[in-house]
Amino acid sequence: MAGHSHWANIAAKKGVVDKKRGKLFGKLSRAIIVAAQHGGGDPVMNLALRYAIDKARKASMPKENIDRAVKKGCGELSGENFEELVYEGYGSAGVAVLCDILTENRNRTAGEVRKIFEVHGGNLGSTGCVAWMFERKGLFLIPSDAIEEDELFEVALEVGADDVSANGDVFEVTCSIDAFQQVSEEFEKRNIPTNLAELSRIPDTTVDLGVEDGKKVLKLMEALEDHDDVQSVTANFNIPEDIMAEVLAD
C-alpha cells in the first residue's frame, strides 16, 4: 500500500482525523464556499459543489453550516475570498509531497507551510517540482471484511472504475474524475461502506522508507494536515509492513 491510501490508513490508526475534527468543519466550509463561487449554488448543476456537500454530510456537518457556506460562496452572505493553491515540496528521503490549499492570504500560508517542511526535515519546492509524479483520480478505500473482492471488482468495473486492488485490511478502488460521482452513488446504493471516498492525487511511483525516515515523514504529514489552510496532503512514500509498528511507536 502506498501514496495517499497508505497515509489515509496510517492517519486512521494514529487518530489524526479525530484530533483535527474541531477544524474539519472549517475546512469543509471553505471547500463548499469555493465550489459555489466557481460554479454557482446548485449542486445538481455544479458537480464540485455536490462533491463538497456530500463530503460535509458524511462528516456529520450540520445542514445550517452547509447552507451558510453555500450562501457565502454565492455572495448572499459576506465572507472571505479564498484562493486555491497547490504547494509542492520534499520530505525526508526525497519523498514528494503535494498540499491542496484554500487560503485568504497566500503570503502568510506560504511562510507557515515552508516552516512546517523545514521543521520536519523537508523543504518547500517550486511550482511543478513534484506534481508530475501524481495523477488526479477518484479514490475509495473499502474495508476488506465488508465485501468479497470478486463482488467488489464486478460492481466497480460495471460503473466505470479503473482498478480494484487489495491493500492490507482495505480494498482500494480508483476511477477517473468524471466517473467519481457515479461510482460513489453506486457504492452508496448497494450499502458498500467506504473508509475514504475522495478526489485524490495518486503517485506513479513510491519511495520505500526505513524507520527513521518513516517517522519524520509521518510527522510532516500530520503537521501539514493540522494546518487550517491545508485541505489535503498527498505523498509518494511507502512503509513496509514489517517495520510499520516500529514507525508508528512514539
CSV table of C-alpha atoms in Angstrom, one decimal:
chain,number,residue,atom,x,y,z
A,1,MET,CA,0.0,0.0,0.0
A,2,ALA,CA,1.4,3.4,-0.9
A,3,GLY,CA,0.8,7.0,-1.6
A,4,HIS,CA,-2.4,8.7,-0.3
A,5,SER,CA,-4.1,5.5,0.6
A,6,HIS,CA,-1.1,4.5,2.7
A,7,TRP,CA,-1.3,7.8,4.6
A,8,ALA,CA,-5.1,7.6,4.9
A,9,ASN,CA,-4.9,4.2,6.8
A,10,ILE,CA,-2.0,5.4,9.0
A,11,ALA,CA,-3.9,8.6,9.8
A,12,ALA,CA,-6.9,6.5,11.0
A,13,LYS,CA,-4.6,4.3,13.2
A,14,LYS,CA,-3.0,7.3,14.8
A,15,GLY,CA,-6.3,9.1,15.3
A,16,VAL,CA,-5.3,12.1,13.2
A,17,VAL,CA,-8.8,12.5,11.9
A,18,ASP,CA,-10.2,12.7,15.4
A,19,LYS,CA,-7.6,15.1,16.5
A,20,LYS,CA,-8.5,17.5,13.7
A,21,ARG,CA,-12.2,17.1,13.9
A,22,GLY,CA,-12.5,20.5,15.6
A,23,LYS,CA,-11.0,22.1,12.4
A,24,LEU,CA,-12.8,19.8,10.0
A,25,PHE,CA,-16.0,21.8,9.6
A,26,GLY,CA,-13.9,24.9,8.8
A,27,LYS,CA,-12.1,23.1,6.1
A,28,LEU,CA,-15.3,21.6,4.6
A,29,SER,CA,-16.9,25.1,4.7
A,30,ARG,CA,-14.1,26.5,2.7
A,31,ALA,CA,-14.4,23.8,0.0
A,32,ILE,CA,-18.1,24.5,-0.3
A,33,ILE,CA,-17.6,28.3,-0.5
A,34,VAL,CA,-15.0,28.0,-3.3
A,35,ALA,CA,-17.1,25.4,-5.2
A,36,ALA,CA,-20.1,27.7,-5.1
A,37,GLN,CA,-18.0,30.7,-6.1
A,38,HIS,CA,-16.8,29.0,-9.2
A,39,GLY,CA,-19.9,27.1,-10.3
A,40,GLY,CA,-23.0,28.5,-8.6
A,41,GLY,CA,-25.1,27.3,-5.7
A,42,ASP,CA,-27.0,24.5,-7.4
A,43,PRO,CA,-25.3,21.1,-6.6
A,44,VAL,CA,-27.3,19.5,-9.5
A,45,MET,CA,-25.5,21.7,-12.0
A,46,ASN,CA,-22.3,22.2,-10.0
A,47,LEU,CA,-20.5,18.8,-9.5
A,48,ALA,CA,-17.7,20.3,-7.5
A,49,LEU,CA,-20.3,21.7,-5.1
A,50,ARG,CA,-22.2,18.4,-4.9
A,51,TYR,CA,-18.9,16.6,-4.0
A,52,ALA,CA,-18.1,19.2,-1.3
A,53,ILE,CA,-21.6,19.0,0.2
A,54,ASP,CA,-21.6,15.1,0.1
A,55,LYS,CA,-18.2,15.1,1.9
A,56,ALA,CA,-19.6,17.5,4.5
A,57,ARG,CA,-22.7,15.4,5.1
A,58,LYS,CA,-20.6,12.3,5.6
A,59,ALA,CA,-18.6,14.1,8.2
A,60,SER,CA,-21.9,15.0,10.0
A,61,MET,CA,-21.6,18.7,9.3
A,62,PRO,CA,-24.9,20.4,10.3
A,63,LYS,CA,-27.2,21.4,7.4
A,64,GLU,CA,-27.3,25.1,8.6
A,65,ASN,CA,-23.5,25.2,8.3
A,66,ILE,CA,-23.6,23.8,4.8
A,67,ASP,CA,-26.4,26.2,3.7
A,68,ARG,CA,-24.4,29.1,5.2
A,69,ALA,CA,-21.3,28.2,3.3
A,70,VAL,CA,-23.2,27.9,0.0
A,71,LYS,CA,-24.7,31.4,0.6
A,72,LYS,CA,-21.2,32.8,1.3
A,73,GLY,CA,-19.9,31.3,-1.9
A,74,CYS,CA,-22.9,32.8,-3.9
A,75,GLY,CA,-22.4,36.2,-2.3
A,76,GLU,CA,-25.6,36.2,-0.3
A,77,LEU,CA,-23.6,36.4,2.9
A,78,SER,CA,-20.3,38.2,3.5
A,79,GLY,CA,-17.2,36.1,3.8
A,80,GLU,CA,-13.6,35.7,2.9
A,81,ASN,CA,-12.4,35.2,-0.6
A,82,PHE,CA,-10.3,32.0,-0.7
A,83,GLU,CA,-7.7,31.2,-3.3
A,84,GLU,CA,-7.0,27.7,-4.5
A,85,LEU,CA,-3.3,26.8,-4.5
A,86,VAL,CA,-1.1,23.7,-4.7
A,87,TYR,CA,2.1,23.7,-2.7
A,88,GLU,CA,4.8,21.2,-3.6
A,89,GLY,CA,7.8,20.0,-1.7
A,90,TYR,CA,10.0,17.2,-0.4
A,91,GLY,CA,10.1,15.3,2.8
A,92,SER,CA,12.8,13.2,4.3
A,93,ALA,CA,14.5,10.7,1.9
A,94,GLY,CA,13.2,12.8,-1.1
A,95,VAL,CA,9.6,11.9,-0.6
A,96,ALA,CA,7.4,14.0,-2.9
A,97,VAL,CA,4.6,15.9,-1.1
A,98,LEU,CA,1.6,17.8,-2.5
A,99,CYS,CA,-0.6,20.1,-0.4
A,100,ASP,CA,-4.0,21.3,-1.7
A,101,ILE,CA,-4.6,24.8,-0.1
A,102,LEU,CA,-7.5,27.1,0.3
A,103,THR,CA,-6.3,30.4,1.8
A,104,GLU,CA,-7.3,34.1,2.1
A,105,ASN,CA,-3.7,35.1,2.5
A,106,ARG,CA,-1.2,33.2,0.3
A,107,ASN,CA,1.9,35.0,1.7
A,108,ARG,CA,1.0,34.0,5.3
A,109,THR,CA,0.2,30.4,4.3
A,110,ALA,CA,3.4,30.0,2.2
A,111,GLY,CA,5.5,31.1,5.1
A,112,GLU,CA,3.8,28.8,7.6
A,113,VAL,CA,3.8,25.8,5.3
A,114,ARG,CA,7.5,26.4,4.5
A,115,LYS,CA,8.3,26.4,8.2
A,116,ILE,CA,6.4,23.1,8.7
A,117,PHE,CA,8.5,21.5,5.9
A,118,GLU,CA,11.8,22.8,7.4
A,119,VAL,CA,11.0,21.7,11.0
A,120,HIS,CA,10.3,18.2,9.8
A,121,GLY,CA,13.4,17.7,7.7
A,122,GLY,CA,12.0,18.7,4.3
A,123,ASN,CA,11.7,21.8,2.1
A,124,LEU,CA,9.0,23.6,0.1
A,125,GLY,CA,9.8,23.4,-3.6
A,126,SER,CA,8.8,25.4,-6.7
A,127,THR,CA,5.7,25.0,-8.7
A,128,GLY,CA,5.8,21.8,-10.8
A,129,CYS,CA,8.7,20.2,-9.0
A,130,VAL,CA,6.7,17.1,-7.9
A,131,ALA,CA,3.2,17.4,-9.4
A,132,TRP,CA,4.2,15.5,-12.5
A,133,MET,CA,4.6,12.4,-10.3
A,134,PHE,CA,0.9,12.3,-9.4
A,135,GLU,CA,-2.3,11.7,-11.3
A,136,ARG,CA,-5.7,13.1,-10.2
A,137,LYS,CA,-8.2,10.3,-9.6
A,138,GLY,CA,-11.1,9.3,-7.5
A,139,LEU,CA,-10.1,7.1,-4.6
A,140,PHE,CA,-12.2,4.8,-2.4
A,141,LEU,CA,-11.0,2.7,0.5
A,142,ILE,CA,-13.4,-0.1,1.4
A,143,PRO,CA,-13.0,-2.4,4.5
A,144,SER,CA,-11.9,-5.8,3.2
A,145,ASP,CA,-14.3,-7.6,5.6
A,146,ALA,CA,-17.3,-5.7,4.2
A,147,ILE,CA,-17.5,-7.4,0.7
A,148,GLU,CA,-15.8,-10.2,-1.3
A,149,GLU,CA,-13.1,-9.0,-3.7
A,150,ASP,CA,-14.8,-10.6,-6.7
A,151,GLU,CA,-18.1,-9.0,-6.0
A,152,LEU,CA,-16.5,-5.5,-5.5
A,153,PHE,CA,-14.5,-5.9,-8.6
A,154,GLU,CA,-17.6,-6.7,-10.6
A,155,VAL,CA,-19.6,-3.8,-9.2
A,156,ALA,CA,-16.7,-1.3,-9.5
A,157,LEU,CA,-15.8,-2.0,-13.1
A,158,GLU,CA,-19.5,-2.1,-14.1
A,159,VAL,CA,-19.9,1.5,-13.1
A,160,GLY,CA,-16.7,2.8,-14.6
A,161,ALA,CA,-13.9,2.3,-12.0
A,162,ASP,CA,-10.4,1.8,-13.4
A,163,ASP,CA,-8.9,-0.7,-10.9
A,164,VAL,CA,-9.6,-2.6,-7.7
A,165,SER,CA,-6.7,-3.9,-5.5
A,166,ALA,CA,-6.3,-5.5,-2.1
A,167,ASN,CA,-4.1,-3.4,0.3
A,168,GLY,CA,-3.9,-4.8,3.8
A,169,ASP,CA,-7.3,-4.6,5.5
A,170,VAL,CA,-8.9,-2.5,2.8
A,171,PHE,CA,-9.7,-2.7,-0.9
A,172,GLU,CA,-8.5,0.3,-2.9
A,173,VAL,CA,-10.7,1.4,-5.8
A,174,THR,CA,-9.6,4.1,-8.3
A,175,CYS,CA,-11.5,5.8,-11.1
A,176,SER,CA,-11.4,8.8,-13.3
A,177,ILE,CA,-12.5,12.2,-12.1
A,178,ASP,CA,-15.5,12.0,-14.4
A,179,ALA,CA,-16.6,8.6,-13.0
A,180,PHE,CA,-16.2,9.5,-9.3
A,181,GLN,CA,-19.8,10.6,-8.6
A,182,GLN,CA,-21.3,7.6,-10.4
A,183,VAL,CA,-19.1,5.1,-8.6
A,184,SER,CA,-19.8,6.9,-5.3
A,185,GLU,CA,-23.6,6.7,-5.8
A,186,GLU,CA,-23.4,3.0,-6.8
A,187,PHE,CA,-21.5,2.1,-3.6
A,188,GLU,CA,-24.0,4.0,-1.5
A,189,LYS,CA,-27.0,2.4,-3.3
A,190,ARG,CA,-25.5,-1.1,-2.6
A,191,ASN,CA,-24.6,-0.2,1.0
A,192,ILE,CA,-20.9,-0.8,0.4
A,193,PRO,CA,-19.2,1.1,3.2
A,194,THR,CA,-16.2,3.4,2.5
A,195,ASN,CA,-13.4,4.5,4.9
A,196,LEU,CA,-12.5,7.1,2.3
A,197,ALA,CA,-14.1,8.5,-0.8
A,198,GLU,CA,-12.5,11.5,-2.3
A,199,LEU,CA,-10.8,13.0,-5.3
A,200,SER,CA,-7.1,12.4,-4.7
A,201,ARG,CA,-3.7,12.5,-6.3
A,202,ILE,CA,-2.2,9.1,-6.9
A,203,PRO,CA,1.6,8.7,-7.2
A,204,ASP,CA,3.1,7.0,-10.2
A,205,THR,CA,6.0,5.6,-8.2
A,206,THR,CA,6.8,5.3,-4.4
A,207,VAL,CA,9.7,5.7,-2.1
A,208,ASP,CA,10.3,2.9,0.5
A,209,LEU,CA,11.2,4.3,3.9
A,210,GLY,CA,13.1,3.0,6.8
A,211,VAL,CA,12.2,3.6,10.5
A,212,GLU,CA,13.8,7.0,11.0
A,213,ASP,CA,12.7,8.5,7.7
A,214,GLY,CA,9.3,6.9,8.1
A,215,LYS,CA,8.8,8.7,11.5
A,216,LYS,CA,10.0,12.0,10.0
A,217,VAL,CA,7.6,11.8,7.0
A,218,LEU,CA,4.6,10.9,9.1
A,219,LYS,CA,5.2,13.8,11.5
A,220,LEU,CA,5.5,16.1,8.5
A,221,MET,CA,2.2,14.8,7.0
A,222,GLU,CA,0.5,15.1,10.4
A,223,ALA,CA,1.7,18.7,10.9
A,224,LEU,CA,0.6,19.7,7.4
A,225,GLU,CA,-2.9,18.0,7.8
A,226,ASP,CA,-3.3,20.1,11.0
A,227,HIS,CA,-2.8,23.4,9.3
A,228,ASP,CA,-6.1,25.3,8.8
A,229,ASP,CA,-5.4,26.2,5.2
A,230,VAL,CA,-4.5,22.7,4.1
A,231,GLN,CA,-7.4,20.8,2.6
A,232,SER,CA,-5.5,17.6,1.8
A,233,VAL,CA,-1.9,16.2,1.7
A,234,THR,CA,-0.6,13.6,-0.7
A,235,ALA,CA,2.9,11.9,-0.8
A,236,ASN,CA,4.6,9.1,-2.6
A,237,PHE,CA,6.0,7.2,0.3
A,238,ASN,CA,5.6,3.5,1.3
A,239,ILE,CA,6.4,2.0,4.7
A,240,PRO,CA,6.9,-1.8,4.5
A,241,GLU,CA,4.6,-3.8,6.8
A,242,ASP,CA,7.5,-5.4,8.7
A,243,ILE,CA,8.6,-2.1,10.2
A,244,MET,CA,5.2,-0.3,10.3
A,245,ALA,CA,4.7,-1.0,14.1
A,246,GLU,CA,8.1,0.4,14.9
A,247,VAL,CA,7.5,3.5,12.8
A,248,LEU,CA,4.1,4.2,14.5
A,249,ALA,CA,5.6,3.8,18.0
A,250,ASP,CA,6.1,7.1,19.6
